[in-house]
């Protein structure tokens, strides 16, 4: 057991005043739920939900060679990201194993913000610092400089519009722009992890409560509620979005995870993992690795990470994430399965739940896609 005290976000007092059930998440004391997980999940799908994501790790990279450093350190072509845009990418080990999946925002000509998962923030920071040797660029740990608040769901554009001067209509998915929210400076990004339209707001920790309260008041008439990490997990699972430590690990390359598209071999110069990933790409072409698929239960029992996926008495894969789906009304899971059993509609596939092989149908991901 670690004796390190849990870190608290700038919104800790707000969560407690709302009666949140708190949990240790990557060393942070975070709200798991405020009331019913199902109600919070459904609010995001049909109205709007408010999340504290201040545990995420922000790392700023600046300087004349900031883009060159990021092109070397990450698998994506960061130099081609326009100012004000964002890109989903990964940082890999030299052997091609995934260290973390990231979103990189280009804030200015020579300024980028890398957002890492809470559990990997230190690892990513250390790797970027190490990989910056020889580049005219600075890597700065900005985890304490930001609180991060997300408003997600179909009502979120209307709610945020009432509090900002920014041009939200012109803000595309995976873009960010500076503006003010409730009178305080913010980086407003049209990103999220729920499968819904929504925004992530990077603000100074001292301003977090003001922004949270303003969003709460503006959203109350349309049914916005505070949401915890528990429904964030079921929302991202329905949307088929990977979670580090479940669908992504150091033992998998992006090609093993079915995300080879994020690796940009065409960019100039060497990058960490290029050689190993070139081999992984040709291996994947010659003999497809296990495929990440969706599984929908025919019964009511919920599969969990690590459970074996079986067919004809043989183990053909493993569940990486599983939960009851409020939207589908059935248990669902993501799993890596042998390519022979990966086609949507494949029958005869089961999950070994404590010795019983429960029937599941293989479906294409995502389970849920919002209507544009």
mmCIF file of C-alpha atoms in Angstrom:
data_model
loop_
_atom_site.group_PDB
_atom_site.id
_atom_site.type_symbol
_atom_site.label_atom_id
_atom_site.label_comp_id
_atom_site.label_asym_id
_atom_site.label_seq_id
_atom_site.Cartn_x
_atom_site.Cartn_y
_atom_site.Cartn_z
ATOM 1 C CA UNK A 1 0.000 0.000 0.000
ATOM 2 C CA UNK A 2 1.262 3.455 -0.869
ATOM 3 C CA UNK A 3 1.467 5.886 2.040
ATOM 4 C CA UNK A 4 1.437 8.881 -0.316
ATOM 5 C CA UNK A 5 -1.553 11.078 0.547
ATOM 6 C CA UNK A 6 -4.192 11.354 -2.168
ATOM 7 C CA UNK A 7 -4.133 14.512 -4.286
ATOM 8 C CA UNK A 8 -7.247 16.672 -4.354
ATOM 9 C CA UNK A 9 -8.553 18.704 -7.257
ATOM 10 C CA UNK A 10 -9.575 22.357 -6.970
ATOM 11 C CA UNK A 11 -13.206 21.119 -6.921
ATOM 12 C CA UNK A 12 -12.810 18.752 -3.973
ATOM 13 C CA UNK A 13 -15.045 20.799 -1.630
ATOM 14 C CA UNK A 14 -17.749 21.000 -4.320
ATOM 15 C CA UNK A 15 -17.780 17.199 -4.767
ATOM 16 C CA UNK A 16 -18.143 16.680 -1.025
ATOM 17 C CA UNK A 17 -20.916 19.256 -0.751
ATOM 18 C CA UNK A 18 -22.769 17.330 -3.484
ATOM 19 C CA UNK A 19 -22.427 14.100 -1.495
ATOM 20 C CA UNK A 20 -20.154 12.387 -4.025
ATOM 21 C CA UNK A 21 -18.838 8.884 -3.412
ATOM 22 C CA UNK A 22 -15.081 9.420 -3.696
ATOM 23 C CA UNK A 23 -12.444 6.935 -4.869
ATOM 24 C CA UNK A 24 -8.666 6.725 -5.288
ATOM 25 C CA UNK A 25 -7.978 7.055 -9.009
ATOM 26 C CA UNK A 26 -4.299 7.178 -10.017
ATOM 27 C CA UNK A 27 -3.398 8.823 -6.696
ATOM 28 C CA UNK A 28 -6.210 11.394 -6.877
ATOM 29 C CA UNK A 29 -9.324 11.508 -4.693
ATOM 30 C CA UNK A 30 -11.999 11.623 -7.409
ATOM 31 C CA UNK A 31 -15.822 11.486 -7.521
ATOM 32 C CA UNK A 32 -17.011 8.045 -8.599
ATOM 33 C CA UNK A 33 -20.691 8.995 -8.596
ATOM 34 C CA UNK A 34 -22.990 11.577 -7.004
ATOM 35 C CA UNK A 35 -26.190 9.538 -7.116
ATOM 36 C CA UNK A 36 -27.238 6.889 -9.610
ATOM 37 C CA UNK A 37 -24.626 5.913 -12.205
ATOM 38 C CA UNK A 38 -27.424 5.071 -14.644
ATOM 39 C CA UNK A 39 -29.043 8.513 -14.213
ATOM 40 C CA UNK A 40 -25.683 10.222 -14.744
ATOM 41 C CA UNK A 41 -25.008 8.116 -17.859
ATOM 42 C CA UNK A 42 -28.449 8.814 -19.326
ATOM 43 C CA UNK A 43 -28.139 12.546 -18.593
ATOM 44 C CA UNK A 44 -25.019 12.720 -20.797
ATOM 45 C CA UNK A 45 -26.704 10.717 -23.585
ATOM 46 C CA UNK A 46 -29.897 12.783 -23.596
ATOM 47 C CA UNK A 47 -29.140 16.140 -21.918
ATOM 48 C CA UNK A 48 -25.761 17.073 -20.389
ATOM 49 C CA UNK A 49 -23.300 16.045 -17.708
ATOM 50 C CA UNK A 50 -20.560 17.936 -15.864
ATOM 51 C CA UNK A 51 -17.248 16.229 -15.058
ATOM 52 C CA UNK A 52 -14.131 17.142 -13.069
ATOM 53 C CA UNK A 53 -11.152 15.801 -15.036
ATOM 54 C CA UNK A 54 -8.469 17.762 -13.207
ATOM 55 C CA UNK A 55 -6.507 14.550 -12.595
ATOM 56 C CA UNK A 56 -5.389 14.473 -16.258
ATOM 57 C CA UNK A 57 -1.762 15.405 -16.914
ATOM 58 C CA UNK A 58 -0.955 18.566 -18.886
ATOM 59 C CA UNK A 59 2.564 18.923 -20.265
ATOM 60 C CA UNK A 60 3.554 22.022 -22.268
ATOM 61 C CA UNK A 61 6.199 21.771 -24.991
ATOM 62 C CA UNK A 62 7.542 25.081 -26.347
ATOM 63 C CA UNK A 63 10.415 26.359 -28.432
ATOM 64 C CA UNK A 64 11.650 26.566 -32.028
ATOM 65 C CA UNK A 65 11.952 22.771 -32.280
ATOM 66 C CA UNK A 66 8.839 21.832 -30.275
ATOM 67 C CA UNK A 67 7.215 20.173 -33.324
ATOM 68 C CA UNK A 68 10.431 18.295 -34.184
ATOM 69 C CA UNK A 69 10.708 17.016 -30.617
ATOM 70 C CA UNK A 70 7.091 15.802 -30.599
ATOM 71 C CA UNK A 71 7.505 14.183 -34.014
ATOM 72 C CA UNK A 72 10.519 12.307 -32.613
ATOM 73 C CA UNK A 73 8.918 11.404 -29.262
ATOM 74 C CA UNK A 74 5.412 10.425 -30.445
ATOM 75 C CA UNK A 75 4.143 8.194 -33.278
ATOM 76 C CA UNK A 76 1.945 10.866 -34.915
ATOM 77 C CA UNK A 77 2.832 13.661 -37.320
ATOM 78 C CA UNK A 78 2.478 16.542 -34.893
ATOM 79 C CA UNK A 79 4.171 19.028 -37.218
ATOM 80 C CA UNK A 80 1.132 18.866 -39.498
ATOM 81 C CA UNK A 81 -1.346 19.904 -36.770
ATOM 82 C CA UNK A 82 -2.658 23.426 -37.423
ATOM 83 C CA UNK A 83 -2.666 26.099 -34.723
ATOM 84 C CA UNK A 84 -5.904 25.712 -32.759
ATOM 85 C CA UNK A 85 -6.320 22.043 -33.665
ATOM 86 C CA UNK A 86 -5.790 18.856 -31.645
ATOM 87 C CA UNK A 87 -4.725 15.328 -32.516
ATOM 88 C CA UNK A 88 -5.149 11.917 -30.918
ATOM 89 C CA UNK A 89 -1.820 10.091 -30.831
ATOM 90 C CA UNK A 90 0.346 7.728 -28.782
ATOM 91 C CA UNK A 91 3.745 7.590 -27.153
ATOM 92 C CA UNK A 92 5.475 4.223 -27.504
ATOM 93 C CA UNK A 93 8.512 2.482 -26.095
ATOM 94 C CA UNK A 94 11.455 1.654 -28.371
ATOM 95 C CA UNK A 95 9.964 -1.875 -28.699
ATOM 96 C CA UNK A 96 6.658 -0.411 -29.959
ATOM 97 C CA UNK A 97 4.685 -1.033 -26.739
ATOM 98 C CA UNK A 98 2.156 1.708 -25.932
ATOM 99 C CA UNK A 99 3.187 3.926 -22.998
ATOM 100 C CA UNK A 100 0.046 6.064 -23.238
ATOM 101 C CA UNK A 101 -2.520 7.491 -25.614
ATOM 102 C CA UNK A 102 -2.572 11.278 -25.719
ATOM 103 C CA UNK A 103 -4.271 14.334 -27.097
ATOM 104 C CA UNK A 104 -1.882 17.026 -28.357
ATOM 105 C CA UNK A 105 -3.199 20.584 -28.779
ATOM 106 C CA UNK A 106 -1.272 23.101 -30.857
ATOM 107 C CA UNK A 107 -1.762 26.336 -28.933
ATOM 108 C CA UNK A 108 0.577 28.526 -30.991
ATOM 109 C CA UNK A 109 3.255 28.474 -33.663
ATOM 110 C CA UNK A 110 5.804 26.924 -31.285
ATOM 111 C CA UNK A 111 3.612 25.897 -28.329
ATOM 112 C CA UNK A 112 1.887 22.568 -27.758
ATOM 113 C CA UNK A 113 0.000 21.023 -24.854
ATOM 114 C CA UNK A 114 0.189 17.267 -24.403
ATOM 115 C CA UNK A 115 -2.611 15.762 -22.278
ATOM 116 C CA UNK A 116 -1.779 12.392 -20.741
ATOM 117 C CA UNK A 117 -3.867 9.956 -18.712
ATOM 118 C CA UNK A 118 -3.617 10.525 -14.957
ATOM 119 C CA UNK A 119 -2.023 7.124 -14.292
ATOM 120 C CA UNK A 120 0.688 7.732 -16.914
ATOM 121 C CA UNK A 121 1.323 11.472 -16.571
ATOM 122 C CA UNK A 122 4.678 11.090 -14.794
ATOM 123 C CA UNK A 123 5.827 8.363 -17.218
ATOM 124 C CA UNK A 124 4.939 10.551 -20.207
ATOM 125 C CA UNK A 125 6.615 13.604 -18.664
ATOM 126 C CA UNK A 126 9.811 11.637 -17.946
ATOM 127 C CA UNK A 127 9.859 10.173 -21.478
ATOM 128 C CA UNK A 128 9.368 13.596 -23.109
ATOM 129 C CA UNK A 129 12.109 15.164 -20.976
ATOM 130 C CA UNK A 130 14.483 12.305 -21.843
ATOM 131 C CA UNK A 131 13.598 12.455 -25.555
ATOM 132 C CA UNK A 132 14.038 16.252 -25.664
ATOM 133 C CA UNK A 133 17.842 15.943 -25.486
ATOM 134 C CA UNK A 134 19.368 17.702 -28.508
ATOM 135 C CA UNK A 135 16.198 19.639 -29.404
ATOM 136 C CA UNK A 136 15.789 23.391 -28.954
ATOM 137 C CA UNK A 137 12.571 22.914 -26.985
ATOM 138 C CA UNK A 138 11.425 22.974 -23.374
ATOM 139 C CA UNK A 139 9.195 20.379 -21.695
ATOM 140 C CA UNK A 140 7.243 21.821 -18.771
ATOM 141 C CA UNK A 141 5.145 19.989 -16.191
ATOM 142 C CA UNK A 142 1.905 22.018 -16.108
ATOM 143 C CA UNK A 143 -0.222 19.582 -14.121
ATOM 144 C CA UNK A 144 -0.694 22.126 -11.314
ATOM 145 C CA UNK A 145 -1.422 24.990 -13.724
ATOM 146 C CA UNK A 146 -4.801 23.653 -14.858
ATOM 147 C CA UNK A 147 -8.112 22.408 -13.610
ATOM 148 C CA UNK A 148 -10.060 20.552 -16.304
ATOM 149 C CA UNK A 149 -13.870 20.618 -16.444
ATOM 150 C CA UNK A 150 -15.851 18.793 -19.121
ATOM 151 C CA UNK A 151 -19.444 19.479 -20.157
ATOM 152 C CA UNK A 152 -20.718 16.671 -22.373
ATOM 153 C CA UNK A 153 -24.002 15.819 -24.051
ATOM 154 C CA UNK A 154 -26.418 17.176 -26.669
ATOM 155 C CA UNK A 155 -27.347 20.236 -24.558
ATOM 156 C CA UNK A 156 -23.708 21.187 -23.876
ATOM 157 C CA UNK A 157 -23.261 23.663 -26.797
ATOM 158 C CA UNK A 158 -26.320 25.646 -25.690
ATOM 159 C CA UNK A 159 -25.223 25.665 -22.046
ATOM 160 C CA UNK A 160 -21.693 26.819 -22.830
ATOM 161 C CA UNK A 161 -22.845 29.425 -25.381
ATOM 162 C CA UNK A 162 -24.655 31.308 -22.625
ATOM 163 C CA UNK A 163 -21.353 31.675 -20.697
ATOM 164 C CA UNK A 164 -18.732 32.401 -23.349
ATOM 165 C CA UNK A 165 -17.782 34.931 -25.991
ATOM 166 C CA UNK A 166 -16.015 32.229 -28.039
ATOM 167 C CA UNK A 167 -17.291 31.163 -31.474
ATOM 168 C CA UNK A 168 -18.527 27.703 -30.532
ATOM 169 C CA UNK A 169 -20.331 27.215 -33.848
ATOM 170 C CA UNK A 170 -17.017 27.585 -35.677
ATOM 171 C CA UNK A 171 -15.184 25.267 -33.251
ATOM 172 C CA UNK A 172 -14.701 21.877 -34.918
ATOM 173 C CA UNK A 173 -14.320 18.493 -33.202
ATOM 174 C CA UNK A 174 -10.697 18.116 -32.040
ATOM 175 C CA UNK A 175 -10.032 21.847 -32.017
ATOM 176 C CA UNK A 176 -9.398 24.306 -29.192
ATOM 177 C CA UNK A 177 -9.474 28.061 -28.839
ATOM 178 C CA UNK A 178 -8.798 30.558 -26.085
ATOM 179 C CA UNK A 179 -11.807 32.422 -24.726
ATOM 180 C CA UNK A 180 -13.550 33.240 -21.496
ATOM 181 C CA UNK A 181 -16.101 31.108 -19.676
ATOM 182 C CA UNK A 182 -18.122 32.792 -16.933
ATOM 183 C CA UNK A 183 -15.704 35.718 -17.211
ATOM 184 C CA UNK A 184 -12.497 33.743 -16.624
ATOM 185 C CA UNK A 185 -9.822 32.806 -19.200
ATOM 186 C CA UNK A 186 -10.098 29.259 -20.543
ATOM 187 C CA UNK A 187 -8.840 27.033 -23.299
ATOM 188 C CA UNK A 188 -12.074 25.699 -24.794
ATOM 189 C CA UNK A 189 -11.626 22.350 -26.576
ATOM 190 C CA UNK A 190 -14.281 20.413 -28.482
ATOM 191 C CA UNK A 191 -13.111 17.028 -27.260
ATOM 192 C CA UNK A 192 -14.448 14.371 -24.923
ATOM 193 C CA UNK A 193 -14.561 10.740 -23.908
ATOM 194 C CA UNK A 194 -18.285 10.038 -23.930
ATOM 195 C CA UNK A 195 -19.313 9.618 -27.566
ATOM 196 C CA UNK A 196 -21.376 12.826 -27.334
ATOM 197 C CA UNK A 197 -20.748 16.372 -28.476
ATOM 198 C CA UNK A 198 -19.122 18.365 -25.720
ATOM 199 C CA UNK A 199 -16.303 20.523 -24.471
ATOM 200 C CA UNK A 200 -13.298 20.284 -22.179
ATOM 201 C CA UNK A 201 -12.379 23.526 -20.426
ATOM 202 C CA UNK A 202 -8.824 24.109 -19.187
ATOM 203 C CA UNK A 203 -8.881 26.836 -16.527
ATOM 204 C CA UNK A 204 -6.706 28.018 -13.649
ATOM 205 C CA UNK A 205 -7.398 25.963 -10.492
ATOM 206 C CA UNK A 206 -8.394 29.176 -8.650
ATOM 207 C CA UNK A 207 -11.171 29.723 -11.221
ATOM 208 C CA UNK A 208 -12.491 26.142 -11.266
ATOM 209 C CA UNK A 209 -15.293 26.575 -8.706
ATOM 210 C CA UNK A 210 -16.622 29.676 -10.436
ATOM 211 C CA UNK A 211 -16.772 27.909 -13.809
ATOM 212 C CA UNK A 212 -18.330 24.756 -12.301
ATOM 213 C CA UNK A 213 -21.053 26.754 -10.512
ATOM 214 C CA UNK A 214 -21.800 28.854 -13.600
ATOM 215 C CA UNK A 215 -22.183 25.722 -15.760
ATOM 216 C CA UNK A 216 -24.340 24.087 -13.066
ATOM 217 C CA UNK A 217 -26.698 27.088 -13.008
ATOM 218 C CA UNK A 218 -26.787 27.533 -16.802
ATOM 219 C CA UNK A 219 -27.414 23.814 -17.293
ATOM 220 C CA UNK A 220 -30.063 23.294 -14.599
ATOM 221 C CA UNK A 221 -33.050 24.259 -16.827
ATOM 222 C CA UNK A 222 -32.059 21.652 -19.454
ATOM 223 C CA UNK A 223 -31.264 18.841 -17.006
ATOM 224 C CA UNK A 224 -27.461 19.008 -16.636
ATOM 225 C CA UNK A 225 -26.166 17.050 -13.625
ATOM 226 C CA UNK A 226 -22.767 16.386 -12.066
ATOM 227 C CA UNK A 227 -21.258 13.089 -13.249
ATOM 228 C CA UNK A 228 -18.542 10.864 -11.805
ATOM 229 C CA UNK A 229 -15.868 8.565 -13.193
ATOM 230 C CA UNK A 230 -18.153 5.534 -13.088
ATOM 231 C CA UNK A 231 -20.517 6.758 -15.814
ATOM 232 C CA UNK A 232 -17.561 8.167 -17.756
ATOM 233 C CA UNK A 233 -16.393 4.564 -18.038
ATOM 234 C CA UNK A 234 -19.744 3.184 -19.293
ATOM 235 C CA UNK A 235 -20.086 6.116 -21.718
ATOM 236 C CA UNK A 236 -16.630 5.563 -23.257
ATOM 237 C CA UNK A 237 -17.236 1.795 -23.383
ATOM 238 C CA UNK A 238 -20.477 2.249 -25.358
ATOM 239 C CA UNK A 239 -18.597 4.639 -27.667
ATOM 240 C CA UNK A 240 -15.875 2.003 -28.236
ATOM 241 C CA UNK A 241 -13.118 4.255 -26.889
ATOM 242 C CA UNK A 242 -10.021 2.514 -25.486
ATOM 243 C CA UNK A 243 -8.903 2.953 -21.868
ATOM 244 C CA UNK A 244 -5.222 2.724 -21.000
ATOM 245 C CA UNK A 245 -4.508 -0.313 -18.828
ATOM 246 C CA UNK A 246 -7.428 -2.163 -20.427
ATOM 247 C CA UNK A 247 -7.447 -1.945 -24.251
ATOM 248 C CA UNK A 248 -3.972 -0.347 -24.396
ATOM 249 C CA UNK A 249 -0.852 -1.578 -22.552
ATOM 250 C CA UNK A 250 2.926 -1.711 -22.956
ATOM 251 C CA UNK A 251 2.563 -5.315 -24.167
ATOM 252 C CA UNK A 252 0.554 -4.139 -27.205
ATOM 253 C CA UNK A 253 1.664 -2.032 -30.161
ATOM 254 C CA UNK A 254 -0.827 0.340 -31.835
ATOM 255 C CA UNK A 255 -1.153 -2.314 -34.589
ATOM 256 C CA UNK A 256 -2.105 -4.996 -32.035
ATOM 257 C CA UNK A 257 -4.741 -2.596 -30.704
ATOM 258 C CA UNK A 258 -6.220 -1.987 -34.167
ATOM 259 C CA UNK A 259 -5.027 1.624 -34.003
ATOM 260 C CA UNK A 260 -2.137 1.413 -36.462
ATOM 261 C CA UNK A 261 -3.615 4.435 -38.245
ATOM 262 C CA UNK A 262 -2.143 6.735 -35.574
ATOM 263 C CA UNK A 263 1.407 5.709 -36.558
ATOM 264 C CA UNK A 264 2.685 8.044 -39.298
ATOM 265 C CA UNK A 265 5.669 6.403 -41.006
ATOM 266 C CA UNK A 266 5.610 9.047 -43.755
ATOM 267 C CA UNK A 267 6.785 11.843 -41.451
ATOM 268 C CA UNK A 268 10.364 13.003 -41.766
ATOM 269 C CA UNK A 269 13.091 11.810 -39.435
ATOM 270 C CA UNK A 270 13.349 8.983 -36.981
ATOM 271 C CA UNK A 271 10.926 8.520 -34.103
ATOM 272 C CA UNK A 272 11.057 6.364 -31.009
ATOM 273 C CA UNK A 273 9.774 2.892 -31.913
ATOM 274 C CA UNK A 274 9.870 3.369 -35.702
ATOM 275 C CA UNK A 275 11.818 0.166 -36.400
ATOM 276 C CA UNK A 276 9.763 -2.026 -34.046
ATOM 277 C CA UNK A 277 6.513 -0.538 -35.352
ATOM 278 C CA UNK A 278 7.526 -1.132 -38.978
ATOM 279 C CA UNK A 279 7.941 -4.807 -38.089
ATOM 280 C CA UNK A 280 4.653 -4.813 -36.151
ATOM 281 C CA UNK A 281 2.876 -3.343 -39.183
ATOM 282 C CA UNK A 282 4.143 -6.073 -41.529
ATOM 283 C CA UNK A 283 3.384 -8.796 -38.944
ATOM 284 C CA UNK A 284 -0.172 -7.464 -38.657
ATOM 285 C CA UNK A 285 -0.541 -7.513 -42.438
ATOM 286 C CA UNK A 286 0.789 -11.075 -42.804
ATOM 287 C CA UNK A 287 -1.055 -12.558 -39.842
ATOM 288 C CA UNK A 288 -3.737 -10.346 -38.314
ATOM 289 C CA UNK A 289 -3.320 -10.106 -34.533
ATOM 290 C CA UNK A 290 -6.282 -10.549 -32.231
ATOM 291 C CA UNK A 291 -8.969 -8.015 -33.096
ATOM 292 C CA UNK A 292 -10.692 -5.661 -30.659
ATOM 293 C CA UNK A 293 -14.426 -6.376 -30.948
ATOM 294 C CA UNK A 294 -17.643 -5.626 -29.141
ATOM 295 C CA UNK A 295 -19.554 -8.350 -27.296
ATOM 296 C CA UNK A 296 -23.240 -8.083 -26.372
ATOM 297 C CA UNK A 297 -24.653 -10.484 -23.781
ATOM 298 C CA UNK A 298 -27.601 -12.708 -24.508
ATOM 299 C CA UNK A 299 -28.123 -13.068 -20.744
ATOM 300 C CA UNK A 300 -27.750 -10.744 -17.761
ATOM 301 C CA UNK A 301 -24.314 -11.621 -16.348
ATOM 302 C CA UNK A 302 -21.682 -8.899 -16.659
ATOM 303 C CA UNK A 303 -18.222 -9.765 -18.010
ATOM 304 C CA UNK A 304 -15.165 -8.154 -16.428
ATOM 305 C CA UNK A 305 -11.627 -7.383 -17.589
ATOM 306 C CA UNK A 306 -9.466 -10.501 -17.742
ATOM 307 C CA UNK A 307 -12.310 -12.991 -18.309
ATOM 308 C CA UNK A 308 -11.609 -15.524 -21.081
ATOM 309 C CA UNK A 309 -13.563 -15.439 -24.348
ATOM 310 C CA UNK A 310 -14.284 -18.968 -25.564
ATOM 311 C CA UNK A 311 -15.621 -20.795 -28.636
ATOM 312 C CA UNK A 312 -15.890 -24.542 -29.183
ATOM 313 C CA UNK A 313 -14.262 -25.216 -25.825
ATOM 314 C CA UNK A 314 -11.135 -23.220 -26.758
ATOM 315 C CA UNK A 315 -9.972 -19.869 -25.355
ATOM 316 C CA UNK A 316 -10.043 -17.443 -28.300
ATOM 317 C CA UNK A 317 -9.553 -14.127 -26.526
ATOM 318 C CA UNK A 318 -9.860 -11.989 -23.429
ATOM 319 C CA UNK A 319 -12.255 -9.320 -22.178
ATOM 320 C CA UNK A 320 -10.573 -5.933 -21.650
ATOM 321 C CA UNK A 321 -13.590 -3.927 -20.355
ATOM 322 C CA UNK A 322 -17.131 -4.931 -19.440
ATOM 323 C CA UNK A 323 -20.182 -3.294 -17.858
ATOM 324 C CA UNK A 324 -23.971 -3.133 -18.026
ATOM 325 C CA UNK A 325 -24.909 -0.757 -20.867
ATOM 326 C CA UNK A 326 -27.676 1.660 -19.858
ATOM 327 C CA UNK A 327 -28.278 2.573 -23.525
ATOM 328 C CA UNK A 328 -28.515 -1.014 -24.846
ATOM 329 C CA UNK A 329 -30.093 -2.409 -21.699
ATOM 330 C CA UNK A 330 -27.696 -5.398 -21.761
ATOM 331 C CA UNK A 331 -24.201 -6.219 -20.512
ATOM 332 C CA UNK A 332 -21.496 -5.337 -23.047
ATOM 333 C CA UNK A 333 -17.742 -5.839 -23.312
ATOM 334 C CA UNK A 334 -14.733 -5.032 -25.432
ATOM 335 C CA UNK A 335 -12.409 -7.982 -26.012
ATOM 336 C CA UNK A 336 -9.427 -8.992 -28.085
ATOM 337 C CA UNK A 337 -10.359 -12.165 -29.993
ATOM 338 C CA UNK A 338 -8.708 -14.335 -32.648
ATOM 339 C CA UNK A 339 -9.322 -12.951 -36.139
ATOM 340 C CA UNK A 340 -11.309 -16.087 -37.094
ATOM 341 C CA UNK A 341 -14.001 -15.134 -34.565
ATOM 342 C CA UNK A 342 -13.933 -11.355 -35.043
ATOM 343 C CA UNK A 343 -16.564 -10.854 -37.756
ATOM 344 C CA UNK A 344 -19.707 -9.062 -36.535
ATOM 345 C CA UNK A 345 -22.549 -11.554 -36.168
ATOM 346 C CA UNK A 346 -20.235 -14.462 -35.248
ATOM 347 C CA UNK A 347 -22.247 -16.811 -33.032
ATOM 348 C CA UNK A 348 -21.132 -19.527 -30.671
ATOM 349 C CA UNK A 349 -18.858 -17.162 -28.746
ATOM 350 C CA UNK A 350 -19.054 -17.104 -24.972
ATOM 351 C CA UNK A 351 -17.396 -15.502 -21.967
ATOM 352 C CA UNK A 352 -16.209 -17.690 -19.111
ATOM 353 C CA UNK A 353 -17.879 -16.083 -16.096
ATOM 354 C CA UNK A 354 -16.796 -18.046 -13.030
ATOM 355 C CA UNK A 355 -16.808 -21.369 -14.865
ATOM 356 C CA UNK A 356 -20.018 -20.858 -16.859
ATOM 357 C CA UNK A 357 -19.788 -20.049 -20.565
ATOM 358 C CA UNK A 358 -22.288 -17.239 -21.070
ATOM 359 C CA UNK A 359 -23.433 -16.628 -24.671
ATOM 360 C CA UNK A 360 -22.358 -13.395 -26.372
ATOM 361 C CA UNK A 361 -22.777 -11.963 -29.844
ATOM 362 C CA UNK A 362 -19.796 -10.368 -31.613
ATOM 363 C CA UNK A 363 -20.644 -6.863 -32.880
ATOM 364 C CA UNK A 364 -18.719 -4.058 -34.568
ATOM 365 C CA UNK A 365 -17.495 -1.193 -32.402
ATOM 366 C CA UNK A 366 -18.747 1.259 -31.307
ATOM 367 C CA UNK A 367 -21.879 -0.055 -29.590
ATOM 368 C CA UNK A 368 -23.333 3.429 -29.693
ATOM 369 C CA UNK A 369 -22.941 6.271 -32.187
ATOM 370 C CA UNK A 370 -24.673 9.594 -31.676
ATOM 371 C CA UNK A 371 -26.931 11.012 -34.363
ATOM 372 C CA UNK A 372 -25.123 13.975 -35.918
#
